Coordinates of C-alpha atoms in Angstrom, one line a residue:
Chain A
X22 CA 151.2 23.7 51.4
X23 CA 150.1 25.5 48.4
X24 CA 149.4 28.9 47.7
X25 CA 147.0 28.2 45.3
X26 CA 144.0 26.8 44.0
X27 CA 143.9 22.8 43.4
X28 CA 143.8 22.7 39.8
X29 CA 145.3 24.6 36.8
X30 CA 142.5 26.3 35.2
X31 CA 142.3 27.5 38.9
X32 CA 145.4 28.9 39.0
X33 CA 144.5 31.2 35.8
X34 CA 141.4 32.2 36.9
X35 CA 143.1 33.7 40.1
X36 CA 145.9 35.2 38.2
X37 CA 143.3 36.9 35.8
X38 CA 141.4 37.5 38.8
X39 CA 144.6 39.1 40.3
X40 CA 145.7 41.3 37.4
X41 CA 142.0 42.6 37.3
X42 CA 141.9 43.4 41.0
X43 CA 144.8 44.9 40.4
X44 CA 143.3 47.4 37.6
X45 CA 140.1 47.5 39.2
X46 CA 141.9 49.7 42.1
X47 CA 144.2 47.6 44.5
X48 CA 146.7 49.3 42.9
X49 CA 145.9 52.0 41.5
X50 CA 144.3 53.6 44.7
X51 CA 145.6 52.6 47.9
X52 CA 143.1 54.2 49.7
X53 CA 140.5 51.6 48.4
X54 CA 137.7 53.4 51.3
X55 CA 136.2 56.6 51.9
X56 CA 138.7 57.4 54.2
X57 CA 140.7 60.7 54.3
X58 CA 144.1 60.8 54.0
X59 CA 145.9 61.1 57.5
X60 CA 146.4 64.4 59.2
X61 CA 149.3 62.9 61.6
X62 CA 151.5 60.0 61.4
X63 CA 151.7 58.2 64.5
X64 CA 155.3 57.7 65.8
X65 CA 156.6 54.5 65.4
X66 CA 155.8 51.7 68.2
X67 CA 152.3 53.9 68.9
X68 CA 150.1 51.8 70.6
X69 CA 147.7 51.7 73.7
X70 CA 149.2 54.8 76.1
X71 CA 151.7 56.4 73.2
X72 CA 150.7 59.8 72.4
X73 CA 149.1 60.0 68.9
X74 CA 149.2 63.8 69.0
X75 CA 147.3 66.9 70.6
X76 CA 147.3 70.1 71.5
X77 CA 145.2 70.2 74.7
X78 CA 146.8 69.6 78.3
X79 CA 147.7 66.1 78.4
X80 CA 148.2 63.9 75.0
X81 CA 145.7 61.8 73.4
X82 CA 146.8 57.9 72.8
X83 CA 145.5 55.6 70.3
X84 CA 143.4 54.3 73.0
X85 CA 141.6 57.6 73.9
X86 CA 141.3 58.4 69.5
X87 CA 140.0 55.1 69.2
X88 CA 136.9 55.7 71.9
X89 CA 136.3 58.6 71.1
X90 CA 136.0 57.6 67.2
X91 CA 134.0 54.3 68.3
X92 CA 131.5 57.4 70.8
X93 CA 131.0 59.6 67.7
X94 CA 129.7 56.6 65.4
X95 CA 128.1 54.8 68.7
X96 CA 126.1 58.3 68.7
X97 CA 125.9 59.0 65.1
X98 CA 123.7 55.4 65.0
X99 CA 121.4 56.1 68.0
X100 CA 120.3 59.3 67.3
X101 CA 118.0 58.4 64.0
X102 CA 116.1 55.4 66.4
X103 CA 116.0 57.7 69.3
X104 CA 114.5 60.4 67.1
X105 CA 111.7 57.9 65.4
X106 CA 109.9 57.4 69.0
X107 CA 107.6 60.9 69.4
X108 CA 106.1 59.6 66.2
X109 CA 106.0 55.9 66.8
X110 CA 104.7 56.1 70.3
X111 CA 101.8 57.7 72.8
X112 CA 103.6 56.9 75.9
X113 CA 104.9 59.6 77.4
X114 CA 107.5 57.5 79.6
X115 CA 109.3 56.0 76.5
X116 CA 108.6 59.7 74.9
X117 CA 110.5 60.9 78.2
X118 CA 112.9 58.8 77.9
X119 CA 114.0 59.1 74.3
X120 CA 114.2 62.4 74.7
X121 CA 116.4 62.5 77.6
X122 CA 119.0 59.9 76.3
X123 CA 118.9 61.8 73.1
X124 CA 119.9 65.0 75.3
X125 CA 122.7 63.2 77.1
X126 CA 124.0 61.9 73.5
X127 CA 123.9 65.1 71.6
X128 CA 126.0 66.2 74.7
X129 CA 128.4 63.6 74.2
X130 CA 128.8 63.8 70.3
X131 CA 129.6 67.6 70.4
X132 CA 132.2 67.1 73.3
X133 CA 133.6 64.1 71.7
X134 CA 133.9 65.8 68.4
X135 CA 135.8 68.8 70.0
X136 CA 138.4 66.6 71.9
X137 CA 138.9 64.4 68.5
X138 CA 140.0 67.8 66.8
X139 CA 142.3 68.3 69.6
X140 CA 143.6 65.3 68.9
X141 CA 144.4 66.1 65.6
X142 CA 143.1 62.6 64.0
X143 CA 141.4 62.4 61.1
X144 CA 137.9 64.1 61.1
X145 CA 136.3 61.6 58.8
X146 CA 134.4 58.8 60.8
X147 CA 136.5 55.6 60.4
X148 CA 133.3 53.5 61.2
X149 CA 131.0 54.8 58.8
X150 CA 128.8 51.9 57.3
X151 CA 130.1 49.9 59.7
X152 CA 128.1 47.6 61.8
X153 CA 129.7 47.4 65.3
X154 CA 128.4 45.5 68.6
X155 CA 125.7 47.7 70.1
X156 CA 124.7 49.5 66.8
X157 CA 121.4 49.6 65.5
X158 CA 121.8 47.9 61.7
X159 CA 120.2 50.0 58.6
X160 CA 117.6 46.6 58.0
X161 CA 116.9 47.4 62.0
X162 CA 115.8 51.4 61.3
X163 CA 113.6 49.8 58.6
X164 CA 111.8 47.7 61.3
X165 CA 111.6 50.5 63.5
X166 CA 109.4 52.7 60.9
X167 CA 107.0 50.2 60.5
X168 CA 106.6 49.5 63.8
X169 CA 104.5 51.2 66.7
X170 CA 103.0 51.3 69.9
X171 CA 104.1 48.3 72.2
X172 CA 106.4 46.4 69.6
X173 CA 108.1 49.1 68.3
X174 CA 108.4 50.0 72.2
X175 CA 110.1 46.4 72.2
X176 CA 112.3 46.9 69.5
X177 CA 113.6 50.4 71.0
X178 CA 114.4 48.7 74.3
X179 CA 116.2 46.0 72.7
X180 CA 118.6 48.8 70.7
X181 CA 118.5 50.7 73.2
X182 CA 119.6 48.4 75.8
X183 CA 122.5 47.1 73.5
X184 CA 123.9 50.4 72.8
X185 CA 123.7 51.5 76.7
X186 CA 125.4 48.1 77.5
X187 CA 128.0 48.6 74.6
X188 CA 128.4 52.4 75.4
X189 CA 129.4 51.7 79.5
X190 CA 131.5 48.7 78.8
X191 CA 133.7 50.7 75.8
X192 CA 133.8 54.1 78.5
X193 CA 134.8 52.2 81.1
X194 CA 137.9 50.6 79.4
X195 CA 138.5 54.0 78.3
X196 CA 138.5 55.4 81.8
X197 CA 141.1 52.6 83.0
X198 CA 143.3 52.3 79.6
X199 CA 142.8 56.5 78.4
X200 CA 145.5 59.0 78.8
X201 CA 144.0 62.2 77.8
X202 CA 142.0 63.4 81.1
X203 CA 139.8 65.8 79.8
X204 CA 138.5 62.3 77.2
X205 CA 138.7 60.1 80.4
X206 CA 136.3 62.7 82.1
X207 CA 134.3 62.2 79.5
X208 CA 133.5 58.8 79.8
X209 CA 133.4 58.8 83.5
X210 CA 130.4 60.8 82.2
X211 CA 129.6 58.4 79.7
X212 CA 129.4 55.4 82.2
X213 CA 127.4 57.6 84.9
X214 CA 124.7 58.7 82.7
X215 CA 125.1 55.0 80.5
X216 CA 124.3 53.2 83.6
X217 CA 121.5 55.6 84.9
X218 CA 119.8 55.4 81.5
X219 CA 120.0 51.4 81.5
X220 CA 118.2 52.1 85.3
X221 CA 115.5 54.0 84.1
X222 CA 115.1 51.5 80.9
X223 CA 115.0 48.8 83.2
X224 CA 111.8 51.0 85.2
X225 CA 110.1 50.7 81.9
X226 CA 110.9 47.7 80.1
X227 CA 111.9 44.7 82.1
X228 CA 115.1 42.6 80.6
X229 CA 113.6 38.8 79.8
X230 CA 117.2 37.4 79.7
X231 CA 120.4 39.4 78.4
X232 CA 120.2 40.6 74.8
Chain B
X2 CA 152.9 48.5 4.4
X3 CA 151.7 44.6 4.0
X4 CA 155.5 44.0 5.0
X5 CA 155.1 45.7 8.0
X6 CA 151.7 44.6 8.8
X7 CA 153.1 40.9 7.9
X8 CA 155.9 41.1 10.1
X9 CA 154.0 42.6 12.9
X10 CA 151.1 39.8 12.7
X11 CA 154.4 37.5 12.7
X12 CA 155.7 39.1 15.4
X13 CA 152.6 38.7 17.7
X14 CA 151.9 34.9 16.3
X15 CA 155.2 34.7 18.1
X16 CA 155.1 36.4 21.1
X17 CA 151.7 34.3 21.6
X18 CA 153.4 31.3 21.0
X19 CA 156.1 32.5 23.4
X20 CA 153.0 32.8 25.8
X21 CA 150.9 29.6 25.1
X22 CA 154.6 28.1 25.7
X23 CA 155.9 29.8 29.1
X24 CA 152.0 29.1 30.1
X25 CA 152.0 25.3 29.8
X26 CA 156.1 25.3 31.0
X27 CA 154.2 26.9 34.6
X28 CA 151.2 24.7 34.7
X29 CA 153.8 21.7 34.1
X30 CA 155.8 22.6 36.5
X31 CA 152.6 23.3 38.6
X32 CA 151.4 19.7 38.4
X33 CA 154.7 18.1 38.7
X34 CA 156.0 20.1 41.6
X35 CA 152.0 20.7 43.0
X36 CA 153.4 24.6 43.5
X37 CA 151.7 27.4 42.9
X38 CA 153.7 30.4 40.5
X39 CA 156.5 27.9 39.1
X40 CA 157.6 30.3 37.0
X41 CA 161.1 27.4 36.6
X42 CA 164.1 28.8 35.6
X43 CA 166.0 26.1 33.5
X44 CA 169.4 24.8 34.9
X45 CA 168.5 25.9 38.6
X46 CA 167.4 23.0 41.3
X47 CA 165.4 25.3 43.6
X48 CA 161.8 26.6 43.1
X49 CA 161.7 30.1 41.5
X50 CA 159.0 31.3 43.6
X51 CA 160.0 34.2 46.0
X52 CA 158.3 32.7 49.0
X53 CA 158.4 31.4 53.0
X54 CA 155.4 30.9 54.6
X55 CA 154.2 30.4 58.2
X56 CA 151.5 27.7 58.8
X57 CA 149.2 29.2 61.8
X58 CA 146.0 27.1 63.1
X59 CA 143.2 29.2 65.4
X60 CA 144.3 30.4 68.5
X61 CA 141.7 32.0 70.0
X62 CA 138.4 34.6 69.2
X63 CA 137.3 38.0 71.6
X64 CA 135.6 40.9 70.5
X65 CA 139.2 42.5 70.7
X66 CA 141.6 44.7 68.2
X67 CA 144.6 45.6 69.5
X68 CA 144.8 47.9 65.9
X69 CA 141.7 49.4 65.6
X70 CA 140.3 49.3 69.2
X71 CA 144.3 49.2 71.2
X72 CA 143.0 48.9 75.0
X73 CA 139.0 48.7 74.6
X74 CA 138.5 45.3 75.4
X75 CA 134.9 44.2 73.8
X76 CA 135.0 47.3 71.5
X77 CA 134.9 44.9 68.2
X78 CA 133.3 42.4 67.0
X79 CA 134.5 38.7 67.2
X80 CA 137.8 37.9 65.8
X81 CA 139.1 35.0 65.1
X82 CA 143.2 35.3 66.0
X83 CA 146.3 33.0 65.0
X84 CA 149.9 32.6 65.8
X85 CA 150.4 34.9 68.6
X86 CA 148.5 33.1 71.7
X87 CA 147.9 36.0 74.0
X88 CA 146.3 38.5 71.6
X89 CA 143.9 41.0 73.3
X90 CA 143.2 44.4 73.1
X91 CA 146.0 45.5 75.2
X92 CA 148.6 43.7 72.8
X93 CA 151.5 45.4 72.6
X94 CA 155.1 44.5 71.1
X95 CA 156.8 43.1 73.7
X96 CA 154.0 40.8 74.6
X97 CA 154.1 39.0 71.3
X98 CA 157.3 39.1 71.5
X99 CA 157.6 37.0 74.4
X100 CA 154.3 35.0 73.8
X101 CA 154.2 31.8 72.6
X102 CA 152.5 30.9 68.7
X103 CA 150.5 28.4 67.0
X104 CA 152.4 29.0 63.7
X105 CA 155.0 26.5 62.0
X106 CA 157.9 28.0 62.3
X107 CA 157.6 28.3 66.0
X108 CA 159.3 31.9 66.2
X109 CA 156.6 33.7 64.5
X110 CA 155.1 35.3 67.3
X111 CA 153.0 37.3 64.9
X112 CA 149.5 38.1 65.9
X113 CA 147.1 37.8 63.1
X114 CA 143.2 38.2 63.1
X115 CA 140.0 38.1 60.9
X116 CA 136.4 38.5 61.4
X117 CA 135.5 35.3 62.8
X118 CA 133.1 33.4 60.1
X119 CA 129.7 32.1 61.8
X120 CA 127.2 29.4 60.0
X121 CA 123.8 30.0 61.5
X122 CA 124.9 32.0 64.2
X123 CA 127.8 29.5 65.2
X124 CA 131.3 30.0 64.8
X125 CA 133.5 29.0 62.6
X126 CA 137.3 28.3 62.6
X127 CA 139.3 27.9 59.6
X128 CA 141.1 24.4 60.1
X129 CA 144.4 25.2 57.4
X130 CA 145.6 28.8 57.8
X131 CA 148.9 30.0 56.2
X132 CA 150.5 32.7 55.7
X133 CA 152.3 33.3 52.7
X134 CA 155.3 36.3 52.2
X135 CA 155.9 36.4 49.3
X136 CA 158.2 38.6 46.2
X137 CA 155.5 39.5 43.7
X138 CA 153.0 42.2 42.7
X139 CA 156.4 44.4 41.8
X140 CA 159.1 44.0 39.0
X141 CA 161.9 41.6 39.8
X142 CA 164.6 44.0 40.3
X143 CA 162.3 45.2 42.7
X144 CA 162.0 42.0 44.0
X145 CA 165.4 41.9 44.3
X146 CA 166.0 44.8 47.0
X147 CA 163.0 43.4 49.2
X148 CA 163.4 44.5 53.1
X149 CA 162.5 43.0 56.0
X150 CA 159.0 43.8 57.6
X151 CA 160.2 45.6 60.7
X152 CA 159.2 44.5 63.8
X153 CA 156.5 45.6 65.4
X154 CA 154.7 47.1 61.7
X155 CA 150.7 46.9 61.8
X156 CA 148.9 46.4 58.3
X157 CA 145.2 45.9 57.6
X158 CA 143.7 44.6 54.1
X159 CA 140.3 44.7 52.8
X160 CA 137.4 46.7 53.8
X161 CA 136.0 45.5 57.2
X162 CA 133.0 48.6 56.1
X163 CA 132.3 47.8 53.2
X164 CA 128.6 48.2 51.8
X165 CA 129.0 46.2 48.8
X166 CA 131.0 44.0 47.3
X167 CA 132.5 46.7 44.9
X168 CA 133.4 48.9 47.8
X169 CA 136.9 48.3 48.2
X170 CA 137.0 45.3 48.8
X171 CA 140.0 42.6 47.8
X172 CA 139.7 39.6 49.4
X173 CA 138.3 36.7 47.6
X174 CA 136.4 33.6 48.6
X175 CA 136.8 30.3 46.2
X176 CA 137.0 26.2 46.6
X177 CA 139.4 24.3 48.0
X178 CA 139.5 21.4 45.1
X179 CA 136.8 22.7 43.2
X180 CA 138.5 25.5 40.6
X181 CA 135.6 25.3 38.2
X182 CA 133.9 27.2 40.9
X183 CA 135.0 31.1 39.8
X184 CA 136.4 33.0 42.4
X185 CA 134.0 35.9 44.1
X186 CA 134.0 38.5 46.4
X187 CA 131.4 37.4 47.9
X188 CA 130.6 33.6 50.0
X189 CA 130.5 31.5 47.0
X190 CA 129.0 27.7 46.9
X191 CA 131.4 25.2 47.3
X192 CA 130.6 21.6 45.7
X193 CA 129.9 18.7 48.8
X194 CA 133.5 17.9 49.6
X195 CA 135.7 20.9 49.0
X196 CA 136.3 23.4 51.0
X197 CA 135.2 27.0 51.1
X198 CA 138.4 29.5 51.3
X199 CA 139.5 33.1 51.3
X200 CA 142.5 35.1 50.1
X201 CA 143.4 38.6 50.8
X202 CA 146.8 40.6 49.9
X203 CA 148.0 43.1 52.3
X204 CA 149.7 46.0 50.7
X205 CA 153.5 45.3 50.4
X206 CA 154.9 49.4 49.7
X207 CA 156.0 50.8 53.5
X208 CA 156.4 54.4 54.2
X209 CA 159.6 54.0 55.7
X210 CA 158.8 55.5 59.1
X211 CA 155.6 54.6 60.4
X212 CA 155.1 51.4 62.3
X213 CA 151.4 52.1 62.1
X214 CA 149.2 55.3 61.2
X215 CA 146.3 57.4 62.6
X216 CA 143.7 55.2 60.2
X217 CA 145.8 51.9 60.4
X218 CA 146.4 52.3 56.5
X219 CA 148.1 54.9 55.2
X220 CA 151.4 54.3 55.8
X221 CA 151.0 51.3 53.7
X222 CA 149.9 51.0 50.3
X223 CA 149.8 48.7 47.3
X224 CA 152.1 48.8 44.1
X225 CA 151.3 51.1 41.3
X226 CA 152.4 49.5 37.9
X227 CA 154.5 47.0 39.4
X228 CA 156.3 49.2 41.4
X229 CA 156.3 50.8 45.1
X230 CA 154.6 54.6 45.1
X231 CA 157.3 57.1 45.9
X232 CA 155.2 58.2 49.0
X233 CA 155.6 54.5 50.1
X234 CA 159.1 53.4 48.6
X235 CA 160.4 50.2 50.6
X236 CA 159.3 47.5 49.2
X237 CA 158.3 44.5 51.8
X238 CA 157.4 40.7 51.2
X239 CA 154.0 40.7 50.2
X240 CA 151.2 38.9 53.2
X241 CA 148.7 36.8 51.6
X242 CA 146.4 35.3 54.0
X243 CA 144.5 32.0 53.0
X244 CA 142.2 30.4 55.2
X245 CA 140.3 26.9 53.9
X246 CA 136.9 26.5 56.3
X247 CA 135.6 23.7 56.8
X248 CA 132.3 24.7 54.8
X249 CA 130.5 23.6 51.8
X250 CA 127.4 23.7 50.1
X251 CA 124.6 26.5 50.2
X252 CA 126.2 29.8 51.7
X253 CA 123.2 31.5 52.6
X254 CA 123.4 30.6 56.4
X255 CA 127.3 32.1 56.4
X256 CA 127.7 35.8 57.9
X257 CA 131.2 37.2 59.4
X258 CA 131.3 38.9 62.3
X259 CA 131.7 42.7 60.1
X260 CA 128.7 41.4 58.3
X261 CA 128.5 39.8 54.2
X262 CA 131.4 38.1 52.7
X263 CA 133.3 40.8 51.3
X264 CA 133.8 42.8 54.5
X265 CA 136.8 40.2 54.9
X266 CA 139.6 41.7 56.1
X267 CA 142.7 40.9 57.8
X268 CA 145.0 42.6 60.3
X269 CA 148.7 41.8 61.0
X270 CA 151.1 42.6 63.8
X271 CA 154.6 41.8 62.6
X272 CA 156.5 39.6 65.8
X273 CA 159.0 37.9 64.0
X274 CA 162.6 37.7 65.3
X275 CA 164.2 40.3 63.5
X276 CA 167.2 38.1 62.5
X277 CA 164.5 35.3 61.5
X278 CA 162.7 37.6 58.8
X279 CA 166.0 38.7 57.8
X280 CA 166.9 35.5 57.3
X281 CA 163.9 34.8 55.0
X282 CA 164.1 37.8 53.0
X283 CA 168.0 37.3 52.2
X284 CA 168.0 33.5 51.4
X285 CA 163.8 33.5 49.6
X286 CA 162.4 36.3 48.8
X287 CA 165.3 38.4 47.5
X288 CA 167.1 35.3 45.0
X289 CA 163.2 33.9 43.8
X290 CA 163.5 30.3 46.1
X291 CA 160.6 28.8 47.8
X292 CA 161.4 27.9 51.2
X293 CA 159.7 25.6 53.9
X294 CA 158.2 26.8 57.3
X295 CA 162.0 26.8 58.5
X296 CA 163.3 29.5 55.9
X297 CA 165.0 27.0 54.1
X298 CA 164.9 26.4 50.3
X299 CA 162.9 23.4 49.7

């Protein structure tokens, strides 16, 4: 096997490539994101179950840090659709229901904020610009605000459905796989008011096949 | 004044032809040996490339990371995982450990995983994937007091977030065969064929302590002027992951799982046998040989 390209003039281009990478900040700045440097180390062999840290009854592992990171940014993505809908639609059954799956989230943001700085992991939001399953994209936002009445109503149930779907599967790994009980109460929370809200979208929007 | 500016100019003449020389001694080597960084010291029979690597087709993709997501199965998007057969997101040590590989050498039990690549909305799978450890990116008498990756260490490389190809991100995507075509950070076309591939370098400076850290990074980090930060002073053999798809042509239709081409990043769960990396680090990396799969000079 090689380890690099076919051809010489290959070769140089990757090693000036290299040496500018290495300028350009690979080396210089090992923190080569946004992120903030760690508040705690996690002890070595930390993995699903070890205690990351905490100062609430009962410690947080990686597992319960790592929902509750993936809830904030779930959250932090869904508001900004939810809160398009009073201006994008008449109905007051989708207005209704925005509104009340907005409620539930801010609920969950704020709690899952709090237990996060029990925790003691970093503040900053380590999926920030990141597109994960069941989050709305910045070129979907765009279609949302030029959208209304019954297609933007589609395009709302289609997020809306993923991020429910998304939301109850991650909380209910977190409720068999968590250690921290007052996060595991949370998303026994999550999945109860996850799975009513999919009910009630279900009411209004009928699934044609699974997104 | 002329003197000196005379003997300077003579000077750097020199050390250019010292350059243009040692340049085409490595690309002669390059082409007679077909190696990489020849860099061949006379009067010695081995390669003098600090490096062992570990050959490891596709195993399997889920929507798992045992890092980033440990024990929230379906929390991620889709990797694509090699060497270590059983990876999911409730991975822990001792599973690898005792889990069987797709790598050459058979006892890396290693769990590595990337964003799995999709053309038109179907997947993927890189069909020649190695994994190179190698003694560079820091001086040689750094080289020279290399440890051994302990087991059970978790690194990640590149920017699965970023938002542009300037935002942090290091790996690189070029052609298999096809050198003319200059290396980007971005999906770059690859001439009918060749083969599109990507490199990434995982940070090679360890904290000492930390087996992992609360944002999977920081107790790693890269060298700073050839050497390891003090806040990070063991030196490691350096990862680089290459991956050669089986892709060509027009990339518009390609898309990873974290999104454009240079969110490419890779994760890496150290399983080897203790005594196996060890091994590799005493007998390659440390005295500058190239070894095979098996840890043996070649």
């Amino acid at each position: 096997m090689r380890a690099g390209l076919a051809v010489p003039s290959a070769l140089l281009a990757t090693a000036l490539l290299l040496a500018g990478c290495a300028a350009a900040g690979g080396s210089a700045d090992p923190s080569d994101d946004r992120r903030a440097p760690a508040a705690a180390s996690a002890p070595p062999g930390a993995t699903t179950g070890t205690p990351v840290g905490g100062t609430t009854a009962g410690a947080f592992s990686a597992t319960d840090v790592a929902w509750l990171q993936l809830t904030v940014a779930m959250a932090e993505r869904l508001l900004p659709v939810l809160d398009l809908v009073p201006a994008r639609t008449r109905d007051p059954a989708w207005r209704g229901l925005a509104a009340g799956v907005a409620d539930t989230h801010r609920g969950e943001l704020s709690r899952a904020r709090r237990l996060l700085a029990d925790s003691g992991a970093p503040a900053t939001n380590p999926h920030e610009g990141h597109d994960m399953p069941g989050m709305a994209t910045a070129e979907d936002l765009a279609a949302l605000r030029v959208a209304d009445g019954p297609a933007f109503e589609r395009l709302v149930a289609g997020h809306l459905r993923a991020h429910l779907g998304q939301a109850v599967r991650v909380a209910r790994a977190e409720q068999g796989a968590g250690t921290n009980p007052a996060t595991i109460a949370l998303a026994a929370a999550a999945v109860r008011e996850g799975t009513a809200e999919l009910a009630r979208l279900d009411r209004l929007d009928r699934p044609a096949r699974a997104p | 004044m002329d003197r000196a500016a005379t003997l300077s100019g003579t000077r750097r003449r020199l050390r250019l032809a010292t350059a243009i020389g040692a340049l085409l001694a490595l690309l002669g080597t390059y082409v007679v040996s077909t190696t990489t960084r020849a860099d061949a010291a006379p009067g010695v029979n081995a390669i003098r490339v600090a490096e062992f690597p570990a050959d490891c087709p596709y195993s399997h993709r889920l929507p798992d990371d045992p890092i980033i997501f440990p024990g929230l199965p379906g929390a991620s998007h889709m990797h694509s995982f090699f060497g270590s057969t059983v990876t999911n997101a409730h991975t822990t040590l001792p599973d690898l450990v005792n889990s069987t590989s797709t790598c050459n050498p058979r006892v890396d039990t290693s769990s590595y995983w990337v964003p799995t690549l999709y053309r038109n909305d179907v997947p993927v799978e890189p069909t020649i994937v190695t994994f190179y450890y190698l003694g560079e990116g820091v001086r040689s008498d750094i080289v020279a007091r290399t440890e051994p990756i302990p087991q059970g260490l978790r690194i990640v490389a590149g920017n699965a977030r970023a938002t542009s190809p300037d935002d942090g991100s290091i790996a690189r995507w070029s052609c298999l065969h096809a050198g003319q075509v200059p290396p980007s950070k971005n999906f770059v076309t690859c001439p009918a064929g060749t083969m599109l591939e990507s490199y990434l370098d995982f940070p090679q400076c360890w904290n000492g302590r930390d087996l992992d850290s609360p944002d999977h990074k920081s107790h790693m980090a890269y060298p700073v002027n050839q050497a390891c930060p003090a806040s990070h002073p063991v030196p490691v053999p350096k990862l680089r992951q290459v991956l050669r798809y089986p892709v060509s042509g027009d990339p518009s239709p390609l898309r990873l799982a974290s999104g454009p081409g240079y969110t490419m990043h890779g994760d890496f769960f150290n399983a080897w046998p203790v005594a196996e990396m060890e091994r590799r680090v005493r007998d390659c990396i440390r005295p500058v040989i190239k070894c095979g799969a098996d840890g043996r000079p070649l």
